[in-house]
mmCIF file of C-alpha atoms and ligand atoms in Angstrom:
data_model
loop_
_atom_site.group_PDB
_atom_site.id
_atom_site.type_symbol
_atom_site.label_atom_id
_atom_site.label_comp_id
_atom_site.label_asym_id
_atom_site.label_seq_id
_atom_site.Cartn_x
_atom_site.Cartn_y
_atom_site.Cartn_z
ATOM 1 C CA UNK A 669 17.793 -12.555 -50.912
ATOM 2 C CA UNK A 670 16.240 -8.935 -50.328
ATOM 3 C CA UNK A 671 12.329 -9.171 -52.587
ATOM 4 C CA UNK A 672 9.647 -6.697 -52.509
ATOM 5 C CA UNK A 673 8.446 -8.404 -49.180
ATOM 6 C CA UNK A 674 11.220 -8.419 -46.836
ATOM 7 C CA UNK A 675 10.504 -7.213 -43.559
ATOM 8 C CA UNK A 676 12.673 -3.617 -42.130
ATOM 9 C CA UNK A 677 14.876 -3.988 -38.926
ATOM 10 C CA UNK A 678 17.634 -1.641 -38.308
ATOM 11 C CA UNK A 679 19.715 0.259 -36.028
ATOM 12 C CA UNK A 680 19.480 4.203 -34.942
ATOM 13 C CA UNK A 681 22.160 6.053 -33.631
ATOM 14 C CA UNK A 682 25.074 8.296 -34.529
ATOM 15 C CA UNK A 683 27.528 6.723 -36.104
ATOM 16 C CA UNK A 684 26.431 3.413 -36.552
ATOM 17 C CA UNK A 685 29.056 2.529 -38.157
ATOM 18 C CA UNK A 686 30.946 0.403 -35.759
ATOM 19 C CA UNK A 687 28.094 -1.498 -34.377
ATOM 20 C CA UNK A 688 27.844 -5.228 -34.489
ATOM 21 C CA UNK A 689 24.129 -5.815 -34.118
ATOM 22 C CA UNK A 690 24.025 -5.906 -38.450
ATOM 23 C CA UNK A 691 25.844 -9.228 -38.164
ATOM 24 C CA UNK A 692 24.527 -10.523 -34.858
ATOM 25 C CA UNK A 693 20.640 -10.064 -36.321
ATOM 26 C CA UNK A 694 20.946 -10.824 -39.940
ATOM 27 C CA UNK A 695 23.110 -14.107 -39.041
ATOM 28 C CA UNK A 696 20.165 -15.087 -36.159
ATOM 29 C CA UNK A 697 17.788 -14.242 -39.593
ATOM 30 C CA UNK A 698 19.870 -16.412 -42.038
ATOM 31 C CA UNK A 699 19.572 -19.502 -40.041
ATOM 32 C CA UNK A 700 16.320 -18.853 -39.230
ATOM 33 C CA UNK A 701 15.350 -18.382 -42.994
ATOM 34 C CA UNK A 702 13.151 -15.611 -42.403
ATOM 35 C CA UNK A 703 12.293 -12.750 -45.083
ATOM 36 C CA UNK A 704 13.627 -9.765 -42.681
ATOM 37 C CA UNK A 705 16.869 -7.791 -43.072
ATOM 38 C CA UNK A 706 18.269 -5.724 -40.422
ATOM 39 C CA UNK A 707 19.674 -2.580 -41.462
ATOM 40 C CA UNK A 708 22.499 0.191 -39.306
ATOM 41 C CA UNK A 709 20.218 3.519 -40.315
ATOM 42 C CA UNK A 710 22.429 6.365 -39.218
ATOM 43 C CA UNK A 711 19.933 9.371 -37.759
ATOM 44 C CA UNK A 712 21.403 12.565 -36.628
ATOM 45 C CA UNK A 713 19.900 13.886 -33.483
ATOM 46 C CA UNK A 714 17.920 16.597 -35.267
ATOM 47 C CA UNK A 715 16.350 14.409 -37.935
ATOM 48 C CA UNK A 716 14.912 11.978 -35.096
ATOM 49 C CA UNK A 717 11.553 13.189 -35.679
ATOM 50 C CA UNK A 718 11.680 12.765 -39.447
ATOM 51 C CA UNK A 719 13.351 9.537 -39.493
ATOM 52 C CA UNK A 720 10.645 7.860 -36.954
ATOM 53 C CA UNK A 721 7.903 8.715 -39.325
ATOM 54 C CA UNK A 722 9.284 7.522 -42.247
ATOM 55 C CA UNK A 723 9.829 4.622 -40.434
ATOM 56 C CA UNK A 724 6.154 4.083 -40.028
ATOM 57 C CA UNK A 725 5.517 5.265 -43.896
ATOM 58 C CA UNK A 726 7.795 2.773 -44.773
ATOM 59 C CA UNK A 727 6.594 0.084 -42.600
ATOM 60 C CA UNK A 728 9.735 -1.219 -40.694
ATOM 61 C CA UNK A 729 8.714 -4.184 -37.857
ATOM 62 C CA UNK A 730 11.137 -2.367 -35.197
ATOM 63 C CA UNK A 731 14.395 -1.070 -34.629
ATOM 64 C CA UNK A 732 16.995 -0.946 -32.092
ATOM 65 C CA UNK A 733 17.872 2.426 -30.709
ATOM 66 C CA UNK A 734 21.782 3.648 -29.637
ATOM 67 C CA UNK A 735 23.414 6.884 -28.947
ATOM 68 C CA UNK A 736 22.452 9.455 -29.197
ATOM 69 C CA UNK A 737 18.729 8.866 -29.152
ATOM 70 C CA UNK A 738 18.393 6.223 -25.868
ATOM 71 C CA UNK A 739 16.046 9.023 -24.299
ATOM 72 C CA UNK A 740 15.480 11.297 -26.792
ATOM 73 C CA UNK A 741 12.987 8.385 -28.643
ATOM 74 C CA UNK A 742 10.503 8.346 -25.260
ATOM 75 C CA UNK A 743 8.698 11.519 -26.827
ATOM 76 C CA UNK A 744 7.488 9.154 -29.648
ATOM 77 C CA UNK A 745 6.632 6.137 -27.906
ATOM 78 C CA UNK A 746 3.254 5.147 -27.295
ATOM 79 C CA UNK A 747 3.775 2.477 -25.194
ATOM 80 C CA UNK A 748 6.487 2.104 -22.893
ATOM 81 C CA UNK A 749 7.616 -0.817 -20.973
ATOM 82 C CA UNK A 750 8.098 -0.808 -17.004
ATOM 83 C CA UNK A 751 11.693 -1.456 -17.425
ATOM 84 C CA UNK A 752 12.718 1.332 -19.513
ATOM 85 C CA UNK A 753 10.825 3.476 -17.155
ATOM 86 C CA UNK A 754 12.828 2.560 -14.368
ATOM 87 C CA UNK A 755 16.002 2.914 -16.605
ATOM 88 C CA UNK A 756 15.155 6.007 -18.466
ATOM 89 C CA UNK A 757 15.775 4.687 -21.638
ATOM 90 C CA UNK A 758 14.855 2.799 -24.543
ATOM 91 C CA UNK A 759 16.921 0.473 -26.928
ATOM 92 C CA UNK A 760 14.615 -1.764 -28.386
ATOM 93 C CA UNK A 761 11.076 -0.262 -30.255
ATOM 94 C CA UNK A 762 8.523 -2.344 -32.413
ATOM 95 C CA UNK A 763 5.362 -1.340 -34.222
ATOM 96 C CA UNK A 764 1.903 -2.478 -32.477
ATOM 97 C CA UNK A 765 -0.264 -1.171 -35.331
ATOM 98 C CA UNK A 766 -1.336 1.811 -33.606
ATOM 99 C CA UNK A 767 1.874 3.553 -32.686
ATOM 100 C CA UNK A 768 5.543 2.558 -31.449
ATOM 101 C CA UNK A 769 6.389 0.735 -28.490
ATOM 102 C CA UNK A 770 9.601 0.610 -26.578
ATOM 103 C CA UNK A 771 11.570 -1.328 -23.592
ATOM 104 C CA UNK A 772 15.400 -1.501 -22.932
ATOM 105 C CA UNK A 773 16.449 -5.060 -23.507
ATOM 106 C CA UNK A 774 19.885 -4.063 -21.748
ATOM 107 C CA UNK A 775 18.679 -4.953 -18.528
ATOM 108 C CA UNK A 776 17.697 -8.380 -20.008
ATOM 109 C CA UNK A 777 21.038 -8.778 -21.790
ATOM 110 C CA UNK A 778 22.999 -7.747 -18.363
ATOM 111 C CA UNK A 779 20.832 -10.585 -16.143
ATOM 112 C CA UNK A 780 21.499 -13.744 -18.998
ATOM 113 C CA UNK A 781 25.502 -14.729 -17.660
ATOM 114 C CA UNK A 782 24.192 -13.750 -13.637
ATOM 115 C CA UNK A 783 21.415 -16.019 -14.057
ATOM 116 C CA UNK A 784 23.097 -18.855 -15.361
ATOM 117 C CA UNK A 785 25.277 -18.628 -12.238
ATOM 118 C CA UNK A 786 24.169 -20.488 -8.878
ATOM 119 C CA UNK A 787 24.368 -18.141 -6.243
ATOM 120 C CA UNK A 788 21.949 -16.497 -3.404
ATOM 121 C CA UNK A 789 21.435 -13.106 -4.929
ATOM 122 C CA UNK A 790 19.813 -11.890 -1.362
ATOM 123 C CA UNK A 791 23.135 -12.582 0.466
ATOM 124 C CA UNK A 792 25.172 -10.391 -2.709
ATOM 125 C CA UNK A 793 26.166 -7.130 -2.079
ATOM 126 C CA UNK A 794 26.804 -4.811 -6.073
ATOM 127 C CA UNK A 795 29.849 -2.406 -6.865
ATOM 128 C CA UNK A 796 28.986 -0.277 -9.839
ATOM 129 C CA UNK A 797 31.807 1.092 -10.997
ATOM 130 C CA UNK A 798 30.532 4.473 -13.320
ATOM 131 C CA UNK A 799 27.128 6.017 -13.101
ATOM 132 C CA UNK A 800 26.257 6.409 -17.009
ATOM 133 C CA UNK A 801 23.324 4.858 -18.952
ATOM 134 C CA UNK A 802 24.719 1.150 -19.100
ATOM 135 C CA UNK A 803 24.895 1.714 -15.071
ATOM 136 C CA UNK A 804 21.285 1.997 -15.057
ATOM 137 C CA UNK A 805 20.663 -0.783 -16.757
ATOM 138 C CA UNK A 806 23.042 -2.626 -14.305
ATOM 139 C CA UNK A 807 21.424 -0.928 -10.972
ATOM 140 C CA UNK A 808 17.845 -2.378 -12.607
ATOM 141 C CA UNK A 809 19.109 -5.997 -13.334
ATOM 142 C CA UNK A 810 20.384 -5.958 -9.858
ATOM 143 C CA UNK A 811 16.927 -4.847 -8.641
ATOM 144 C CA UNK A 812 15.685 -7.607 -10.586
ATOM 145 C CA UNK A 813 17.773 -9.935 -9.136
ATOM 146 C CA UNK A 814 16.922 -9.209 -5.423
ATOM 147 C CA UNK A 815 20.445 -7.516 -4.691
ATOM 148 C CA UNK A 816 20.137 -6.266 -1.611
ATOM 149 C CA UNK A 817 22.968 -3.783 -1.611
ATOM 150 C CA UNK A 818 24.036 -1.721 -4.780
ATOM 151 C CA UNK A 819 27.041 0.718 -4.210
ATOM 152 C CA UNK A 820 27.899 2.979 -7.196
ATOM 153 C CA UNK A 821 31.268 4.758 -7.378
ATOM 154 C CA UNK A 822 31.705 7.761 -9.795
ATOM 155 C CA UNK A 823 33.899 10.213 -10.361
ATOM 156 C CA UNK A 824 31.145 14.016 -9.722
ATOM 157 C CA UNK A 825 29.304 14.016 -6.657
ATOM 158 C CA UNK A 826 27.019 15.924 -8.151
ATOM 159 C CA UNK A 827 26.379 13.678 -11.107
ATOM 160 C CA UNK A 828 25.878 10.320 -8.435
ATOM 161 C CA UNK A 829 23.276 12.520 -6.255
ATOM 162 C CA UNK A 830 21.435 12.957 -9.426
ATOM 163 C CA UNK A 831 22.062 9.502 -10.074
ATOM 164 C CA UNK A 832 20.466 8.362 -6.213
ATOM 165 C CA UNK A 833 17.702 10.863 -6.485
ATOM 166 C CA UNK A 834 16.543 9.553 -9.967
ATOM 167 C CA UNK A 835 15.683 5.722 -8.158
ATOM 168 C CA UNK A 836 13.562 6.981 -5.334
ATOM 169 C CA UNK A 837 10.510 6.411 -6.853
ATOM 170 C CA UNK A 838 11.743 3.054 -8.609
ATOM 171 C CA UNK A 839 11.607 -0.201 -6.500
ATOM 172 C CA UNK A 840 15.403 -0.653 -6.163
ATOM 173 C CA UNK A 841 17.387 -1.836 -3.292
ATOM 174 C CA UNK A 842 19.492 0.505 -1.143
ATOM 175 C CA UNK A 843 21.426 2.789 -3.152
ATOM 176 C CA UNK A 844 24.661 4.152 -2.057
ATOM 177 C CA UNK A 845 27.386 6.586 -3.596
ATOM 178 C CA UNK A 846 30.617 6.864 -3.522
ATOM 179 C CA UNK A 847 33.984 8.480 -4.983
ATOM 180 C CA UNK A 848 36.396 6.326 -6.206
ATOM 181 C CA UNK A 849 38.670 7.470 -3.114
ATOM 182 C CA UNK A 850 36.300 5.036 -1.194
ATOM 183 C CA UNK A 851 37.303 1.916 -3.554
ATOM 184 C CA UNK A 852 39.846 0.236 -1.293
ATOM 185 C CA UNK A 853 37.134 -0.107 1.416
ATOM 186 C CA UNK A 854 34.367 -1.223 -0.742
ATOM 187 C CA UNK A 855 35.930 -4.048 -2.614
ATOM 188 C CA UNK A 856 36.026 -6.182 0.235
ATOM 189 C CA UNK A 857 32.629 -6.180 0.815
ATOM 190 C CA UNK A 858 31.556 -6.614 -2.568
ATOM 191 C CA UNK A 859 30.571 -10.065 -3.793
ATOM 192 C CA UNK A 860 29.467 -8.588 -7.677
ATOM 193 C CA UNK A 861 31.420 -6.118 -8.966
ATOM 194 C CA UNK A 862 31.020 -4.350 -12.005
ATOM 195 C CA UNK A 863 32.551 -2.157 -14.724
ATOM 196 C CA UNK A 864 30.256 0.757 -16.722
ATOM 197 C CA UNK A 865 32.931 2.862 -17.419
ATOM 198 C CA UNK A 866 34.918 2.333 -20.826
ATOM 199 C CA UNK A 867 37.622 2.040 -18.932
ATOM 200 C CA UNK A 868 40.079 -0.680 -20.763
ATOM 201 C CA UNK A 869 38.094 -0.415 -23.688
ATOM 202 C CA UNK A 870 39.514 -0.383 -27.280
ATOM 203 C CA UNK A 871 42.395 1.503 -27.988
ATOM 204 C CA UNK A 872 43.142 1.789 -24.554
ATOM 205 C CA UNK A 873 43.592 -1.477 -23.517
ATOM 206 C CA UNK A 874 46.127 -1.324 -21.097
ATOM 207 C CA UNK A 875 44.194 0.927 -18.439
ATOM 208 C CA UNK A 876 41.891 -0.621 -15.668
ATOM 209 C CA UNK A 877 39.152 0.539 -13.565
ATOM 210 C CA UNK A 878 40.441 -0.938 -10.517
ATOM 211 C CA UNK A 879 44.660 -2.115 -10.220
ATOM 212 C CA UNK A 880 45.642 -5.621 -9.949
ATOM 213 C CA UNK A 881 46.737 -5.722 -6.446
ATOM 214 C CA UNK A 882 43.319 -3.597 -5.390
ATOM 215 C CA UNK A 883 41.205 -6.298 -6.892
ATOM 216 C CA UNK A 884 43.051 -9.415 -4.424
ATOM 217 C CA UNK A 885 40.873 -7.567 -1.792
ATOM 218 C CA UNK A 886 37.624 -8.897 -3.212
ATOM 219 C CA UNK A 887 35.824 -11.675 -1.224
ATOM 220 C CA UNK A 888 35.852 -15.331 -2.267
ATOM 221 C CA UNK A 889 33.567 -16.402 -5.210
ATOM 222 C CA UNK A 890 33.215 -13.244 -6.545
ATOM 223 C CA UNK A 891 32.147 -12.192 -9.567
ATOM 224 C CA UNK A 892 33.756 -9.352 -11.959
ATOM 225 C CA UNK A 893 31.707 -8.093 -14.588
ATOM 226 C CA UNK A 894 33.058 -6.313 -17.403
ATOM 227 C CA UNK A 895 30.715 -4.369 -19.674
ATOM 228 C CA UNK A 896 33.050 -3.654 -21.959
ATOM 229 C CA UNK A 897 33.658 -6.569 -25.061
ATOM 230 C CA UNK A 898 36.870 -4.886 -27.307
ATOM 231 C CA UNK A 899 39.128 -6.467 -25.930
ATOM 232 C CA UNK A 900 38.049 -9.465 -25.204
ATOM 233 C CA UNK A 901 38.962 -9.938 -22.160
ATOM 234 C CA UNK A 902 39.974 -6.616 -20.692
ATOM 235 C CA UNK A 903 43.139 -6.674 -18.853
ATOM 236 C CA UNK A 904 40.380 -5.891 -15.719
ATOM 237 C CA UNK A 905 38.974 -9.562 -16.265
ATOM 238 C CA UNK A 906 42.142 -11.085 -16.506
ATOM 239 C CA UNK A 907 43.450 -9.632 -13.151
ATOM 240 C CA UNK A 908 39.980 -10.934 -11.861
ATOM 241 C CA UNK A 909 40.399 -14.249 -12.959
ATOM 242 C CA UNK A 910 43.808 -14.093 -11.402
ATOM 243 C CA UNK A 911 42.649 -13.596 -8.463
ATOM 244 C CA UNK A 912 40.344 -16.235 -8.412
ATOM 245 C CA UNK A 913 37.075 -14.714 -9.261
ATOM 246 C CA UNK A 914 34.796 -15.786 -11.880
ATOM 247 C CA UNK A 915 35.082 -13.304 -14.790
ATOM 248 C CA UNK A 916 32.300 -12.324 -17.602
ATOM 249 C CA UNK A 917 32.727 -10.328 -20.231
ATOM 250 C CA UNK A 918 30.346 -7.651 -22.197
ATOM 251 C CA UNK A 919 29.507 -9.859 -25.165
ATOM 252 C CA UNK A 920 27.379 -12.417 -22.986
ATOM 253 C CA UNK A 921 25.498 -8.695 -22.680
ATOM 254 C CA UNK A 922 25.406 -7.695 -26.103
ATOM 255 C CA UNK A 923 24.307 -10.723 -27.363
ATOM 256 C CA UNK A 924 21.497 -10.851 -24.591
ATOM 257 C CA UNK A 925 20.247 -7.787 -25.472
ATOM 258 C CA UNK A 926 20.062 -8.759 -29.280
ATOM 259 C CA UNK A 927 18.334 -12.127 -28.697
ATOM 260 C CA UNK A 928 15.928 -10.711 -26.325
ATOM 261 C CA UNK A 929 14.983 -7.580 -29.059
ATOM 262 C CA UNK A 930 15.262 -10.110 -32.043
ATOM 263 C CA UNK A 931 12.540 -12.415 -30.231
ATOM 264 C CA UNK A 932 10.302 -9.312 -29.522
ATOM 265 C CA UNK A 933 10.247 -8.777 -33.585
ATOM 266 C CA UNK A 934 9.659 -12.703 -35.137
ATOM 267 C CA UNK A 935 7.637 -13.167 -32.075
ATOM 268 C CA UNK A 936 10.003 -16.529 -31.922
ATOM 269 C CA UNK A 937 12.608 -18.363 -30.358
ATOM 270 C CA UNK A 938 15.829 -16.561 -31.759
ATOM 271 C CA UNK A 939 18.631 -18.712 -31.887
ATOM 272 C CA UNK A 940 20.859 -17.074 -29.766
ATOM 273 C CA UNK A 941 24.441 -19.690 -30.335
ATOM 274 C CA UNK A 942 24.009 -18.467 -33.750
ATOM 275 C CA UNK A 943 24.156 -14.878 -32.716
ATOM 276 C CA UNK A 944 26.767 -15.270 -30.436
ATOM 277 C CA UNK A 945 29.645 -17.148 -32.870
ATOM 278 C CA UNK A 946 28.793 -14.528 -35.260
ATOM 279 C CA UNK A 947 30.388 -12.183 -32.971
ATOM 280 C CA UNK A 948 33.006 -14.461 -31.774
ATOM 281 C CA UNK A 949 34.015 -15.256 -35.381
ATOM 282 C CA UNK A 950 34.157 -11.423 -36.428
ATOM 283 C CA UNK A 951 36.181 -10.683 -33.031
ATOM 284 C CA UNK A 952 38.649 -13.727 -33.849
ATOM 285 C CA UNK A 953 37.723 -14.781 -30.187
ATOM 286 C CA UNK A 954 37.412 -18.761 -29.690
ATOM 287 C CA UNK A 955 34.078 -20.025 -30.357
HETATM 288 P P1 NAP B 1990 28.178 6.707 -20.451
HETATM 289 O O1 NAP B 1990 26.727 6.977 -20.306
HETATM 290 O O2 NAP B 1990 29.046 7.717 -21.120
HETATM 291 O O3 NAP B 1990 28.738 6.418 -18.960
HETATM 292 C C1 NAP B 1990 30.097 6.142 -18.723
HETATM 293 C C2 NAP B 1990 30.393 6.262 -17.223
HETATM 294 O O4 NAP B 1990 31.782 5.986 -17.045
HETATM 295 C C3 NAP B 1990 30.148 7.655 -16.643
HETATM 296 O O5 NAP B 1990 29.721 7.522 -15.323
HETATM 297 C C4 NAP B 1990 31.547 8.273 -16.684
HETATM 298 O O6 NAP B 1990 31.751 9.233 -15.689
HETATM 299 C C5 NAP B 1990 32.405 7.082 -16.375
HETATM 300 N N1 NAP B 1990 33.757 7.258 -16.873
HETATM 301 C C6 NAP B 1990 34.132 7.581 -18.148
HETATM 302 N N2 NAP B 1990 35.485 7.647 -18.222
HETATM 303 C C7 NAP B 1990 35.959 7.394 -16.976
HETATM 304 C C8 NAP B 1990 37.255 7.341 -16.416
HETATM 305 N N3 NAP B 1990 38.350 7.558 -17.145
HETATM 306 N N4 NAP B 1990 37.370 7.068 -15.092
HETATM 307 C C9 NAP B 1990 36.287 6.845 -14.337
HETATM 308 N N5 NAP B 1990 35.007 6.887 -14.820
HETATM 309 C C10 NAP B 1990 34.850 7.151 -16.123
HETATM 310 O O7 NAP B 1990 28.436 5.362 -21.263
HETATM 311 P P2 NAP B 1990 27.520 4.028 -21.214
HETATM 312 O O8 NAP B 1990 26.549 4.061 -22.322
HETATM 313 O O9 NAP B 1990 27.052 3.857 -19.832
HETATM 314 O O10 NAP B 1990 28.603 2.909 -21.607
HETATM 315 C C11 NAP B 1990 29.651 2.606 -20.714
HETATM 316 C C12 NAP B 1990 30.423 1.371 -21.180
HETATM 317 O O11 NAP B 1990 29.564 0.237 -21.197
HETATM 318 C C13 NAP B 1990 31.025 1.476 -22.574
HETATM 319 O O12 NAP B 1990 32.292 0.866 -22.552
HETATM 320 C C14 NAP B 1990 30.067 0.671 -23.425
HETATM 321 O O13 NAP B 1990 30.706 0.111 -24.571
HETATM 322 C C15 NAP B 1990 29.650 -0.415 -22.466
HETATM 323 N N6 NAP B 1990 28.343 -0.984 -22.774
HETATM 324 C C16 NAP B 1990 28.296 -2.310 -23.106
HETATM 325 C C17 NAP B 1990 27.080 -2.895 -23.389
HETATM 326 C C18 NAP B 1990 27.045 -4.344 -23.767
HETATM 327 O O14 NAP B 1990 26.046 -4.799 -24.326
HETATM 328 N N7 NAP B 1990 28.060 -5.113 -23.448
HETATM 329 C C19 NAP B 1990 25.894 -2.146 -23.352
HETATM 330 C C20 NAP B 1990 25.976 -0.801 -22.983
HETATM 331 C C21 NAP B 1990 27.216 -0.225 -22.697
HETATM 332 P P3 NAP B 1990 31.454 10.810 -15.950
HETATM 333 O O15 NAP B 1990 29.965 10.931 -15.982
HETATM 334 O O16 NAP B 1990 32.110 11.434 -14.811
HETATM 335 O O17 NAP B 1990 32.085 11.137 -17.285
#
């Protein structure tokens, strides 16, 4: 029940209107019986300014930040955290009393399945398919992670030289680039591979990033990551599993990214099952 002394959370972007993160946080804040509601706040990119401050008038405990407004909230952070340096963006911001501050929980969210998985990240070598925002995210959980070798393939040279030259100050490992001409030699040697592009994604669920028969090239073992979570699984993570690699899709990520934002606002444990068969349950996946 919403009183005079619930707690703000919400959710800026535009449109908010398809996200999921209402029902992944207020179901984690139902079971946890906790006086907070999390709210989708829709902000155009021109009212940013306005809407952060009447944020603080109005006293909100954090918020989570989407598109548009993933770099264009840095200007009004106070404090921001190594990690969304190195990424260039922020997705998660809480009050500290004093000001806002801000990390991207993304990278956090991308790392949960990988690290639940036994395998020497030293002898991995990355394929990042796409060179967008979630790709950041990826190349700095793979940094993380002690990944030796990240390749990124992209469709603009231009855009994947930006792309190189915006890690050189950041302590990532070698960072290569390449057109998607290039794929058939680079899935062999590539041990993680994984999709950043919405290729396969919701209506269009019959296209892949990579063909069936391109994909039996991958080495033993390895693993195909899939970004995307509508469907669920892409027809990308089905050919992978096909093939014999171990398959994981986008919602491990999304609800990784919650838990780890949720826990920054109660300052608790967050329960993350909970948040997870919320989304399974709305998706009609299996839970
Ligand atoms: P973005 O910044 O727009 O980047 C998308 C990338 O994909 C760009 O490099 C783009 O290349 C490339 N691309 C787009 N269409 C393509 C096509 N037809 N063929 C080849 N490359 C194509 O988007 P984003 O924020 O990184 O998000 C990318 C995907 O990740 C979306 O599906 C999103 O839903 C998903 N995502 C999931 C999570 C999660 O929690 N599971 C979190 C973040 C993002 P150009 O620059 O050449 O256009």
């Amino acid at each position: 029940m919403i009183t005079g002394k619930t707690k703000l959370l919400g959710l800026i972007g535009h449109p908010v209107g398809h996200s999921l993160s209402p029902l992944m946080h207020n179901a984690a804040i139902a079971h946890l019986g906790l006086d907070y509601v999390y709210l989708p706040l829709p902000v155009k990119p021109e009212d940013l300014p306005v809407a952060v401050a009447g944020f603080a008038a109005l006293g909100l405990v954090g918020f989570s930040v989407t598109i548009p407004h993933k770099q264009a909230i840095l200007p009004f952070l106070s404090e921001i955290s190594p990690v969304a340096r190195a990424v260039g963006a922020v997705n998660t911001v809480w009050h500290t009393g004093s000001g806002w501050a801000g990390t991207n929980t993304d990278v956090e969210g991308f790392l949960a399945p990988l690290l639940a998985c036994n395998r020497d990240w030293s002898q991995t070598s990355a394929l990042i398919l796409g060179a967008g925002g979630a790709a950041r995210a990826v190349v700095a959980g793979c940094a993380q992670l002690g990944i030796p070798v990240v390749r990124i393939v992209g469709r603009h040279r231009h855009k994947l030289e930006a792309f190189q030259q915006s890690w050189v100050n950041s302590p990532v490992p070698v960072l290569a680039t390449h057109t998607w001409e290039e794929l058939p030699q680079l899935l062999p040697q590539s041990s993680l591979l994984v999709n950043t592009t919405p290729v396969g994604m919701y209506p269009k669920v019959d296209e892949m990033p990579v063909s069936a028969s391109d994909m039996a090239a991958l080495p033993t073992g390895a693993i195909v990551y899939d970004l995307i979570y509508t469907p669920n699984p892409t027809q990308f993570l089905k050919a992978a599993s096909s093939t014999g690699a171990m398959a994981i899709d986008g919602l491990e990520m999304l609800v990784g990214q919650g838990a780890a934002a949720l826990q920054i606002w109660l300052q608790q444990p967050v329960p993350v099952a909970v948040m997870r068969q919320s989304l399974r349950l709305h998706l009609g996946l299996p839970t």
